[in-house]
Tab-separated table of C-alpha atoms and ligand atoms in Angstrom:
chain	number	residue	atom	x	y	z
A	319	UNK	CA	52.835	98.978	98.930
A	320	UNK	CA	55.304	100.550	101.569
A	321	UNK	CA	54.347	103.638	103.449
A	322	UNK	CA	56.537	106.842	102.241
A	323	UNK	CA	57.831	106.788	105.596
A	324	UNK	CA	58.539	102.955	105.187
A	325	UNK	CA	60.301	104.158	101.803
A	326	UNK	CA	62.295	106.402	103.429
A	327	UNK	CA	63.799	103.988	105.818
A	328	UNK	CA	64.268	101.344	103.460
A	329	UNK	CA	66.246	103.402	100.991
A	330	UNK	CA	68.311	104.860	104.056
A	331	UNK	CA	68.963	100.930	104.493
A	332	UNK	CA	69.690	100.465	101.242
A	333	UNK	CA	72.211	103.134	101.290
A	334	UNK	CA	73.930	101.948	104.341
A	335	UNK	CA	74.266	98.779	103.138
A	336	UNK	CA	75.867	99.643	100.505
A	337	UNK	CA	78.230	101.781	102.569
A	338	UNK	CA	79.064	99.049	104.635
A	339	UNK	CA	79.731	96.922	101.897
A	340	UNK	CA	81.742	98.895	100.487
A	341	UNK	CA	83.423	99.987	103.397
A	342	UNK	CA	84.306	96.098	104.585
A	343	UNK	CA	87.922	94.656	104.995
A	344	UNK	CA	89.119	91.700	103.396
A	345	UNK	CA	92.132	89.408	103.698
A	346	UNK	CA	92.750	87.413	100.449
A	347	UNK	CA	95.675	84.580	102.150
A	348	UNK	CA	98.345	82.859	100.348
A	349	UNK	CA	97.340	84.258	96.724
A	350	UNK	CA	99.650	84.175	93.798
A	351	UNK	CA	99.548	87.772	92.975
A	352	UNK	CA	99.711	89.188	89.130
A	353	UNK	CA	100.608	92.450	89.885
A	354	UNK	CA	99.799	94.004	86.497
A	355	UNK	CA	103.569	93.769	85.623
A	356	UNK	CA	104.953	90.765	87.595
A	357	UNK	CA	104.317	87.334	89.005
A	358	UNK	CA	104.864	87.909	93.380
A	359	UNK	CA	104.451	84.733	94.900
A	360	UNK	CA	102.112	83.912	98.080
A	361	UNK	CA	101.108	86.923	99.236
A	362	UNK	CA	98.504	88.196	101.604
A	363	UNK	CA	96.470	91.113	100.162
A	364	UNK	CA	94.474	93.355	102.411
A	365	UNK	CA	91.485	95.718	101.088
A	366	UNK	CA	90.032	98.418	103.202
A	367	UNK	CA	87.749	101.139	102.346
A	368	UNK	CA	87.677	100.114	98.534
A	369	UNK	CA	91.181	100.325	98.003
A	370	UNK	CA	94.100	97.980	98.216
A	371	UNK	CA	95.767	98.921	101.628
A	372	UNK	CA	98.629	96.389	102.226
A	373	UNK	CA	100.352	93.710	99.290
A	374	UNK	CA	102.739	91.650	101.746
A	375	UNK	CA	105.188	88.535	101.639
A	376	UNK	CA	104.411	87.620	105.156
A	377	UNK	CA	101.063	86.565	107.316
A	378	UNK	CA	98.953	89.598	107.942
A	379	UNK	CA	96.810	89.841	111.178
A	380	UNK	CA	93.395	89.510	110.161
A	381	UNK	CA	91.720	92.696	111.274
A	382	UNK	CA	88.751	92.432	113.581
A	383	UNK	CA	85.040	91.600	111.369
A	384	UNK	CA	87.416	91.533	108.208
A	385	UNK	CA	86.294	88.664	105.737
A	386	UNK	CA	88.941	86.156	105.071
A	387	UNK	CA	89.405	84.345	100.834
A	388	UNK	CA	91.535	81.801	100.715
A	389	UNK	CA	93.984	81.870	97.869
A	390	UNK	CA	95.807	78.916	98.071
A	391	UNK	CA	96.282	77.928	94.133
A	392	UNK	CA	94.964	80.905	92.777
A	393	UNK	CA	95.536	83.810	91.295
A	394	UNK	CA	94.606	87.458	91.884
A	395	UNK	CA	94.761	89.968	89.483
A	396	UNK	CA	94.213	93.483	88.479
A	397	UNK	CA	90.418	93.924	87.382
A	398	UNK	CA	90.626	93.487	83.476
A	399	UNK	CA	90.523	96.504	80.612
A	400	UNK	CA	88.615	96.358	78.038
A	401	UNK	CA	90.584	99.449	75.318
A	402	UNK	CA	88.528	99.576	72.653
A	403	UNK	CA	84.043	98.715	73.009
A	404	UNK	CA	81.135	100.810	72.031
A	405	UNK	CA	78.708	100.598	74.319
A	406	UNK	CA	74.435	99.577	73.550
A	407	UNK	CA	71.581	101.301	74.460
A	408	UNK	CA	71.547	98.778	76.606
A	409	UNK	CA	74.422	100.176	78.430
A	410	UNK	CA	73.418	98.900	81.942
A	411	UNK	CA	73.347	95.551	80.936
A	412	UNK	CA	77.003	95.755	79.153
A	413	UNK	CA	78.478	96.838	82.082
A	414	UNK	CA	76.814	94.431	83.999
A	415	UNK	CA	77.938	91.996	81.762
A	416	UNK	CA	81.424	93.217	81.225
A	417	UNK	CA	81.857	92.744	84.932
A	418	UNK	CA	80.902	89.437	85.927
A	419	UNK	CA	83.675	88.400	83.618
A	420	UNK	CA	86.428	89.899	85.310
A	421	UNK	CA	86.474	93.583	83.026
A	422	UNK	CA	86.083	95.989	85.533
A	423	UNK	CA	86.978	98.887	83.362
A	424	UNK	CA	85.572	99.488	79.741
A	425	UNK	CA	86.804	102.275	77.201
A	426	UNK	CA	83.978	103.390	74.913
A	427	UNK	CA	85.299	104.538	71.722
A	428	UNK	CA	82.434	106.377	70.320
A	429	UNK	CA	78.750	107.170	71.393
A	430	UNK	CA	76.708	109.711	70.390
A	431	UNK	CA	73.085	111.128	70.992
A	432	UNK	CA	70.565	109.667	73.986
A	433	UNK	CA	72.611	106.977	74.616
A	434	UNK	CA	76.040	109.309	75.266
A	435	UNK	CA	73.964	111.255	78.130
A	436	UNK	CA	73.292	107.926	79.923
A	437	UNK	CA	76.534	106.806	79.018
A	438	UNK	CA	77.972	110.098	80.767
A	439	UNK	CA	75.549	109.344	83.660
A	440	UNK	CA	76.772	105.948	84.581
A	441	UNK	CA	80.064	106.964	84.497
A	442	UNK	CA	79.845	109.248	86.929
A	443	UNK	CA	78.057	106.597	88.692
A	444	UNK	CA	80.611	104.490	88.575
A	445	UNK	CA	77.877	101.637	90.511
A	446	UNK	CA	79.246	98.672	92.065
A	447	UNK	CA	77.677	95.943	89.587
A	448	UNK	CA	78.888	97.859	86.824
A	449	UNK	CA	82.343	98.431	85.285
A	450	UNK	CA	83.589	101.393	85.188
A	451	UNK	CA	83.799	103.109	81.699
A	452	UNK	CA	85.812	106.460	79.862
A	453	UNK	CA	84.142	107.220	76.708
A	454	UNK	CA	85.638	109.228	73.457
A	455	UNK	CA	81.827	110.734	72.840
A	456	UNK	CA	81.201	111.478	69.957
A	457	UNK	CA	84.582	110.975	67.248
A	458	UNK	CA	85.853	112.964	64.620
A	459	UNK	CA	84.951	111.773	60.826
A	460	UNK	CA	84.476	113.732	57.834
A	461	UNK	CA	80.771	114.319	56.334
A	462	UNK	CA	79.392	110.694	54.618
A	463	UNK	CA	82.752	109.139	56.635
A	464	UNK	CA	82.952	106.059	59.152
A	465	UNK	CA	80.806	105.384	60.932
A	466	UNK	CA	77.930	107.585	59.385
A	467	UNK	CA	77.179	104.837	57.294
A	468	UNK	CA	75.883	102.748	60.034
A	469	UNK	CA	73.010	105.006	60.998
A	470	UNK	CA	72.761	105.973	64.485
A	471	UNK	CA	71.959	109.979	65.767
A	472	UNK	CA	73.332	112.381	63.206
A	473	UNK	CA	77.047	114.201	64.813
A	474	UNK	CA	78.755	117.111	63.959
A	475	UNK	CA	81.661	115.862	61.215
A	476	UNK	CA	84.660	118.027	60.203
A	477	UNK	CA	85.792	118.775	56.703
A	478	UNK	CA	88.830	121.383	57.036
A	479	UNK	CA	91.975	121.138	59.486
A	480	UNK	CA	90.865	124.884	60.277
A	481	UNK	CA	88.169	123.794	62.627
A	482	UNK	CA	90.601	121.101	64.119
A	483	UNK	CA	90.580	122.941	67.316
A	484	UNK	CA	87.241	124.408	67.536
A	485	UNK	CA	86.009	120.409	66.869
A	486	UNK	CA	88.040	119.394	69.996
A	487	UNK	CA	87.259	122.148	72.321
A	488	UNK	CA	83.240	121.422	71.326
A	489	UNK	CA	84.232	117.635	71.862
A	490	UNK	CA	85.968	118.122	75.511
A	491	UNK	CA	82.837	120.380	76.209
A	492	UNK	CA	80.924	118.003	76.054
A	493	UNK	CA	82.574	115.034	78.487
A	494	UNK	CA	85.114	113.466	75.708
A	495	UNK	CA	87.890	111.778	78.036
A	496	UNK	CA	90.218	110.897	74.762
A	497	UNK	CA	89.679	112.239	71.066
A	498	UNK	CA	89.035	109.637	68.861
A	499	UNK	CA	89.411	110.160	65.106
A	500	UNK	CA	88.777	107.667	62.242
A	501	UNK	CA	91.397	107.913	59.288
A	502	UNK	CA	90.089	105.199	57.178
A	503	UNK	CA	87.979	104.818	54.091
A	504	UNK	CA	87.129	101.450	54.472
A	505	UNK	CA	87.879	100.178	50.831
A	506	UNK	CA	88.676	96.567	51.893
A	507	UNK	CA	85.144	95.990	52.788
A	508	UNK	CA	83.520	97.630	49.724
A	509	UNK	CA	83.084	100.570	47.941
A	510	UNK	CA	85.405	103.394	49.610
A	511	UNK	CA	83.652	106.220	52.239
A	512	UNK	CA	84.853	109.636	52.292
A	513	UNK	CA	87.987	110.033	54.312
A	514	UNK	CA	89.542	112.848	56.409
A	515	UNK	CA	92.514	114.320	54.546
A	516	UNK	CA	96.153	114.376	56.584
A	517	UNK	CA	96.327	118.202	57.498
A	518	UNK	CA	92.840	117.294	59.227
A	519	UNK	CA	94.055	114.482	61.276
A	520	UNK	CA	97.359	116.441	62.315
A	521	UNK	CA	95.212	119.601	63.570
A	522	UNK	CA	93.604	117.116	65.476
A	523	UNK	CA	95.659	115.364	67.080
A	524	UNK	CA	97.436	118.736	67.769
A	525	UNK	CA	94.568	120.579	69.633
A	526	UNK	CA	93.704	117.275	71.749
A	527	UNK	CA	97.110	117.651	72.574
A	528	UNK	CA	97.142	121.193	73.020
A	529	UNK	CA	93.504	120.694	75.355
A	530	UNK	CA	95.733	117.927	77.449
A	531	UNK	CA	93.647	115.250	75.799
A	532	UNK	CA	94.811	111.499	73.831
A	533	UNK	CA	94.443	111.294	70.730
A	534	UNK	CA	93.457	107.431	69.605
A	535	UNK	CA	93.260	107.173	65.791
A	536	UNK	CA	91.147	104.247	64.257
A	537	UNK	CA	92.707	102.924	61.373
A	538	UNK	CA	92.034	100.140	58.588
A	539	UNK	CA	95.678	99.490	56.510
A	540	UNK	CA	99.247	99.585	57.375
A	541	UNK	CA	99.626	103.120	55.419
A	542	UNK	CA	96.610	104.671	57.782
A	543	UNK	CA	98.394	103.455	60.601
A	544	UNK	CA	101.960	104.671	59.464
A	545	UNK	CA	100.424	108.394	58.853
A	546	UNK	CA	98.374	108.152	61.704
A	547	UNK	CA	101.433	107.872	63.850
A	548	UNK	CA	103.818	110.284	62.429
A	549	UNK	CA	101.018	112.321	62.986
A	550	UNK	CA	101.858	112.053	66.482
A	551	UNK	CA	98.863	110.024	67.868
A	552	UNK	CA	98.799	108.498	71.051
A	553	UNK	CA	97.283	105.220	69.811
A	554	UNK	CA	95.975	103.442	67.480
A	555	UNK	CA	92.430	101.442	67.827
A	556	UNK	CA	93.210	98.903	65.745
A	557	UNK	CA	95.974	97.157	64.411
A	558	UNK	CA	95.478	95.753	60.401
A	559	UNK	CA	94.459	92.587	59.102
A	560	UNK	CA	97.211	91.999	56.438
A	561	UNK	CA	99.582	89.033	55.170
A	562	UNK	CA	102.896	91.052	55.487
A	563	UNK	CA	103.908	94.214	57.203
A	564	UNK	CA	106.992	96.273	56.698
A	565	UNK	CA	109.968	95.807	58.407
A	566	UNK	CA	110.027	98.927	59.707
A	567	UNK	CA	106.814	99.434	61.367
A	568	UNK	CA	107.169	98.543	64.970
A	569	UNK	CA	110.458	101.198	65.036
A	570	UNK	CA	108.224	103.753	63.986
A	571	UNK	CA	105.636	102.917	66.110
A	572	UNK	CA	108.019	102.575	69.071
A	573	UNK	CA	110.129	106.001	68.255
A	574	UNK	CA	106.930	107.869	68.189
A	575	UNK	CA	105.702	106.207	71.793
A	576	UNK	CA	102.595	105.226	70.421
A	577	UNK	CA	100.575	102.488	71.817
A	578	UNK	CA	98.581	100.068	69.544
A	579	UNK	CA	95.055	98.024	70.459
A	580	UNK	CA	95.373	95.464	67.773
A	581	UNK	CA	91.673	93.866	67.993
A	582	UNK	CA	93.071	90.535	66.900
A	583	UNK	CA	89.115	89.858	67.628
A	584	UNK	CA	88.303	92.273	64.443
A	585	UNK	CA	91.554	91.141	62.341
A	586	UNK	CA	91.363	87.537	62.749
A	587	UNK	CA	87.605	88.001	61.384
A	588	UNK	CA	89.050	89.703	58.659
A	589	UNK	CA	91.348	87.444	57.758
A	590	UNK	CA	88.328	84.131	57.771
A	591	UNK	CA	89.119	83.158	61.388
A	592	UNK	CA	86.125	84.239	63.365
A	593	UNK	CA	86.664	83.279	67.240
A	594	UNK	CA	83.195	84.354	68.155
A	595	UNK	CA	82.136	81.017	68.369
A	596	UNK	CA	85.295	79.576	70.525
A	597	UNK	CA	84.184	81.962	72.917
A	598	UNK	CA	79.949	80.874	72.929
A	599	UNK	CA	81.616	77.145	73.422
A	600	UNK	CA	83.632	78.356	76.516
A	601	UNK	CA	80.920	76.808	79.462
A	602	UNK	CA	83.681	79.314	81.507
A	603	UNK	CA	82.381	82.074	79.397
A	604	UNK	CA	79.144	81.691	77.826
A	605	UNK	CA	76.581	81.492	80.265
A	606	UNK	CA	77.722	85.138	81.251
A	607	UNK	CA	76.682	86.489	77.555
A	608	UNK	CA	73.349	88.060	77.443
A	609	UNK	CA	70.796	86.528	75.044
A	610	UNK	CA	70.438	89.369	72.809
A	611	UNK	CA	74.616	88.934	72.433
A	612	UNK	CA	74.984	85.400	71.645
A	613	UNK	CA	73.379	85.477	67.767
A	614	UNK	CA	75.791	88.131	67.356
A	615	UNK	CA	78.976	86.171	68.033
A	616	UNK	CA	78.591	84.326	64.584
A	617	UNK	CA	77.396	86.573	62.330
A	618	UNK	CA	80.264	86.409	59.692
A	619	UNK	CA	82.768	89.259	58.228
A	620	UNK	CA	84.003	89.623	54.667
A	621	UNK	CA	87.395	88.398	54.588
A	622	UNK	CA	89.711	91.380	53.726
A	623	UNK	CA	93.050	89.670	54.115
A	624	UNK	CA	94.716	86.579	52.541
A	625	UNK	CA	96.007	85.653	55.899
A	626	UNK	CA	97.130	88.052	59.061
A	627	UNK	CA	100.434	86.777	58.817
A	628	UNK	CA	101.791	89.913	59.113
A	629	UNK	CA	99.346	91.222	61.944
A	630	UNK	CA	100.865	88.654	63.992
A	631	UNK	CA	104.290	89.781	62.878
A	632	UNK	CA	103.163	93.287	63.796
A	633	UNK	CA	102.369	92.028	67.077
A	634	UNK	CA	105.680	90.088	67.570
A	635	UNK	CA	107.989	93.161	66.306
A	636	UNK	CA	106.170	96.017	68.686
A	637	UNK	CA	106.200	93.940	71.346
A	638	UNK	CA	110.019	93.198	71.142
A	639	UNK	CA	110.502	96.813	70.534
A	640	UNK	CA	108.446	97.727	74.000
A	641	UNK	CA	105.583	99.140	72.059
A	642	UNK	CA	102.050	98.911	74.566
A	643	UNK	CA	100.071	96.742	73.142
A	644	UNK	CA	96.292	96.639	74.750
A	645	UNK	CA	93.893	94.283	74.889
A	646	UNK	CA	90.703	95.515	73.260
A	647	UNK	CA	87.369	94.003	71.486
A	648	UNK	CA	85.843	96.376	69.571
A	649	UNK	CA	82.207	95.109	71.137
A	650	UNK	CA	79.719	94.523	70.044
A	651	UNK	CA	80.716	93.977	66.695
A	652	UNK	CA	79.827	90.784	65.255
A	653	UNK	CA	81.510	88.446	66.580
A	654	UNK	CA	82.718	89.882	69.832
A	655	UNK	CA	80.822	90.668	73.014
A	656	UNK	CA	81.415	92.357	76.389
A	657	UNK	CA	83.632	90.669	79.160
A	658	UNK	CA	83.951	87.028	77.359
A	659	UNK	CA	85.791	88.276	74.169
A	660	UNK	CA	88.442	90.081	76.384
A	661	UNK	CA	88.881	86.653	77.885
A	662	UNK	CA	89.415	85.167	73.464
A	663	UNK	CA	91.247	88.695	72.636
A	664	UNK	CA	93.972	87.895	75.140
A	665	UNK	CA	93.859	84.106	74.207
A	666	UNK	CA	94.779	85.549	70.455
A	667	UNK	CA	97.486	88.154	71.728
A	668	UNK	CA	98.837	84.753	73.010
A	669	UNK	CA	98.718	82.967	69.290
A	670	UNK	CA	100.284	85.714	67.776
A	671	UNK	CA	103.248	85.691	69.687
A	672	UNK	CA	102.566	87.218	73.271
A	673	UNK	CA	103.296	85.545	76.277
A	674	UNK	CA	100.856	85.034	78.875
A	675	UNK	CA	102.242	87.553	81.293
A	676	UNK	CA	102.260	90.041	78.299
A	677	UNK	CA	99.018	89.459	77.342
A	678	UNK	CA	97.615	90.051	80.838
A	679	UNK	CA	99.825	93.447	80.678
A	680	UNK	CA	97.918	94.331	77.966
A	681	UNK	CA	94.397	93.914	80.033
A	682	UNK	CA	95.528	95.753	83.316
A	683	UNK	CA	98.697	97.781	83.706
A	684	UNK	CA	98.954	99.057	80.004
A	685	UNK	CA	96.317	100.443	79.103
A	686	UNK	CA	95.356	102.027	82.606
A	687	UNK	CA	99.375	103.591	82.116
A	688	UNK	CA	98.442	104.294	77.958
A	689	UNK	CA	95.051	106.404	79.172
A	690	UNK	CA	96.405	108.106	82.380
A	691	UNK	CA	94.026	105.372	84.677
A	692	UNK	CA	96.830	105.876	87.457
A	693	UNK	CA	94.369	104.557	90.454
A	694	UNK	CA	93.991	101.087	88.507
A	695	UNK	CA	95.427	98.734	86.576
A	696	UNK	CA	97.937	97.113	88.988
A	697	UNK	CA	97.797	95.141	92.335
A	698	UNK	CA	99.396	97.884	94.568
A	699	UNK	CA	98.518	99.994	97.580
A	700	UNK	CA	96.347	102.740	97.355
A	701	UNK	CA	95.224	101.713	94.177
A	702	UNK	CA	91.071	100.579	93.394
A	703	UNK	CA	90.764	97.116	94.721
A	704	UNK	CA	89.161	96.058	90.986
A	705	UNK	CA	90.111	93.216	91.583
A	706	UNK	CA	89.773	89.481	89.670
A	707	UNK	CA	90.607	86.297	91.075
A	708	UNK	CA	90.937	83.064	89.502
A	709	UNK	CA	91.834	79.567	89.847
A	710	UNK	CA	95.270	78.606	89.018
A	711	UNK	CA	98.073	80.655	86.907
A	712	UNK	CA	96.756	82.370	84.047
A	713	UNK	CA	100.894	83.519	83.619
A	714	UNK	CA	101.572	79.984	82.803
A	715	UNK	CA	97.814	79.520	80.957
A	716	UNK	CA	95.911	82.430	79.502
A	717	UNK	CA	93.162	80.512	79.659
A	718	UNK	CA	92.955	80.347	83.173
A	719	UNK	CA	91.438	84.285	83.468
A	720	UNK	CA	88.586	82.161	82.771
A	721	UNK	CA	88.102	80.045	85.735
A	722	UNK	CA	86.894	83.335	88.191
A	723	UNK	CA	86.155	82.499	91.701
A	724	UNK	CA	85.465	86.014	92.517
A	725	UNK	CA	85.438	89.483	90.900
A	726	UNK	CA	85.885	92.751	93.540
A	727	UNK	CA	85.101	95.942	92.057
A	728	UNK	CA	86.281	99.270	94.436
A	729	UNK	CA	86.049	95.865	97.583
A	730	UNK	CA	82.445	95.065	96.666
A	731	UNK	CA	82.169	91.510	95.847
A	732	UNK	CA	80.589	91.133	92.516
A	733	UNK	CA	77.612	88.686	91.897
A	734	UNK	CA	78.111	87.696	89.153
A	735	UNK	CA	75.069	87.873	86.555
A	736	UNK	CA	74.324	84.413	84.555
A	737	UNK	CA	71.416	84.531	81.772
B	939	ZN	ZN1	85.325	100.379	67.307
């Protein structure tokens, strides 16, 4: 047993260690850079402090004690988004997990009781073996609605757009970064919930607005979706798993400058075509999913949806139309799982229609742009060197995110967790 004394000391060298690590400089040479928007060829990246101090087309001068990565035939990237998870009572562990594959950021879209206060603490933490995380808190439904019906600590609900305001202000009180609201009764899956009304929703949306807050409305059909945006949300959490879609949506979408996290992840389960298991057969992936995770990555869905032929066309039309689409997983539900399913969500962003390029858009520089994450998200000075580099050129091959050499989060080289 150490002495208190010897306690003392160690902890001030555990501290200093972790100052100094955090505090190194690093030279990453000759590295394709994905700069969360573009492809800039052989570039020398330096990182001081944390932060990303110098992105340059010629040889930089290795500063004195700084470590030197070579990047010859790889890729660096912005540290990967995850827009749409809940997050376990194992919260710790997600992040952990999160990170070693690349996510360096996670946005929690509801969470609620014990688990919210250590949620709120390890944000604030923001540790360097963790990824960093924003959290709704708890969302807005209406008594008996989504997602009372899957247990978990009773929340205050709302019933009348009167208390719109006084729901928000209680919300933002409390550490909500973003409003989250769920408009959806969930009759595809079974017999229908209780669902907020439309004057509800617009109040709001309104007072998050009116608090300087986003507004990200989670929605189940193509009508949801269409009210939920002329309703003036910022986003939508999901996209719907449907055969057609009218021709119209994307311009609506795109006139109201909403931005849409389809969870193809969720959809394509909807529609019969789980991917949970593509991702457990990934040896790139897998071995970074926690035990309690993997049983979960099967566990089937009642197909809704004849086919999600016209999610994909969705997909196709918004993106044409410059609508942000982000990259989210909507873990841990079945079938999808922290860090590795970002990896299969982009992969399906690609299937649908995407390129590569604007499915890694969707993973860095849109979403931190979409939830006002300006010190991330791109490959530029100044900015958080989160930070994800991989073999080859995941613009050509969006499977390549998967073949990580190293992940930096805020400079500190990540090591990376393997159950
Ligand atoms: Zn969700």
């Amino acid at each position: 047993m150490r002495s208190p004394v010897a306690s003392l000391i160690f902890l001030a060298f555990a501290i200093g260690s972790r100052a100094t690590e955090s505090q190194s400089t690093l030279v990453i040479q000759n590295v394709r850079v994905f700069d969360g928007e573009h492809v800039l060829d052989r570039r020398d990246v330096l990182i001081s402090n944390g932060v990303i101090s110098e992105v340059s087309s010629s040889r930089l001068t290795v500063p004195r004690g700084a470590t030197v990565v070579d990047g010859t035939g790889r890729t660096l990237l912005p540290g990967l988004i995850d827009s749409h998870v809940h997050l376990s009572d194992s919260a710790a562990a997600d992040l952990r997990q999160a990170l070693s594959l690349g996510v360096t950021t996670v946005l929690d879209m509801w969470s609620a009781g014990p688990r919210y206060e250590v949620i709120k603490a390890l944000r604030s933490a923001d540790a360097p073996d963790m990824a960093a995380l924003r959290t709704a808190g708890i969302g807005a439904t209406v008594p008996g609605g989504h997602p009372t019906q899957m247990g978990g600590p009773p929340t205050p609900t709302i019933s009348d757009s009167a208390d719109a305001d006084a729901f928000v202000s209680a919300r933002i009180a409390e550490g909500s970064d973003y409003i989250k609201i769920v408009f959806d009764d969930l009759a595809g899956l079974g017999r229908p919930l209780p669902m907020m009304d439309r004057r509800t929703l617009i109040g709001l949306v309104s007072a998050a607005h009116k608090h300087g807050k986003r507004a990200v409305v989670h929605v189940g059909t193509e009508a949801q979706a269409r009210t939920a945006i002329e309703a003036g949300a910022d986003g939508l959490a999901h996209l719907f798993a449907a055969p057609s879609v009218g021709s119209d949506f994307a311009d609506v979408v795109a006139r109201h400058g909403a931005f849409v996290v389809p969870t193809l992840t969720i959809m394509y389960a909807l529609c019969g075509q789980p991917s949970g298991a593509a991702v457990m057969a990934d040896s790139l992936l897998a071995p970074f999913v926690r035990l309690p995770y993997r049983s979960r990555m099967t566990i089937p869905w009642k197909q809704t949806a004849a086919s999600c032929d016209g999610t994909n066309e969705a997909i196709r039309a918004m993106a044409a139309r410059g609508v942000p689409v982000l990259a989210g997983t909507d873990s841990p539900a079945p079938g999808a799982t922290y860090g590795a399913s970002l990896h299969g969500e982009m992969e399906l962003l690609v299937r649908a229609g995407l390129t590569p390029t604007q499915a890694l858009v969707a993973a860095t520089s849109a979403p931190a742009r979409a939830f006002g994450l300006d010190d991330r998200g791109r490959v530029a000075p100044g900015l958080r060197a989160d930070l994800l580099l991989v073999d080859g050129d995941p613009t050509a091959d969006i499977l390549y995110t998967r073949r990580i050499v190293r992940v930096w989060k805020r400079g500190v080289d990540v090591r990376r967790a393997r159950y």
